[in-house]
């Protein structure tokens, strides 16, 4: 960092956004010799990266798709489910996006999306492991996987049959009947009839703390973190400039938009029209009920669309997808529905907060993030749109973008994530 009398600070790159994606990008650029300033209006790890189920999801080889079965669509149309809830007034504004998401979720394009995302998924654990080791964050990580739990025998049998389609991925898992499931998680109730224990993923007991730890590693290695509004970014003859909350002027030849759900606030004024939408989600922490065996693994109920995850803050109940207008205040419908079902699986104690936390997942309709250069602005790069897997993919996509920006050999072809695919 260099300073002049008028408080001008010069860098090679400004990384906008201090969630898992931005922090990981900053670390990878720093490791390749770039002088990096990390920018956020809040402290690192306090946005979308904070509120997830804590899964580094190596087993998620099939993207989270829009349902195509008629019975599923009819069920969701009634808007009474716990896994998907929507605000009726939001649907007209989302109609085009939902239509494209539905088309991209058909078997052929979904298979292509899975193939395009696989190199990132395959890299996720290794990239996290390197940062976890360097940052000394091993106490936050468990290598015990997570459990996909079923409350219905027919649904469990269908899931077991579907495992044949995943054999080519060589994933590690155990199929658990009712006895095996209750042996692995003694606290689960009789409503749990079976499950699949995915063994490749790792789990995080404090996702926000993990991102904060990565950010500390970045600053310990000489990087700078500055509180600022990314919306003040401007293109000047000398490069990209931005003003911090303290009045300091920041300047760099390159800038990275890693703002997750807030990315549109920057790319839209610059003339880019990416189809970025938000899937809202909630979490609430609970105490374990006295006398109940401790929950040892995150347990996902795919039928209910929620996860029960043991965290440092308590047992975190996370919800599925909520579609709502950006101005719509948080709604408790989904967390209440998920809690009612989860209570039949694991006896939750008192809630530890009075109101659930709400976050927004940044989603593209083709289920791929946007990674790479901007088409109309030299020195501007994108890394956003990670949907349900920001925590999982942040270090991998951060590496890929850093390799692109430094003209290094990339570990995978970046073409499927190009911003130009929406032209």
GROMACS .gro file of N, CA and C in nm, residues 76 86 136:
model
    9
   76UNK      N    1  -4.669  -2.748  -0.485
   76UNK     CA    2  -4.612  -2.616  -0.458
   76UNK      C    3  -4.710  -2.504  -0.493
   86UNK      N    4  -4.375  -1.880  -0.121
   86UNK     CA    5  -4.360  -1.761  -0.202
   86UNK      C    6  -4.465  -1.658  -0.167
  136UNK      N    7  -0.545  -2.187   1.063
  136UNK     CA    8  -0.555  -2.250   1.194
  136UNK      C    9  -0.698  -2.263   1.244
   0.00000   0.00000   0.00000
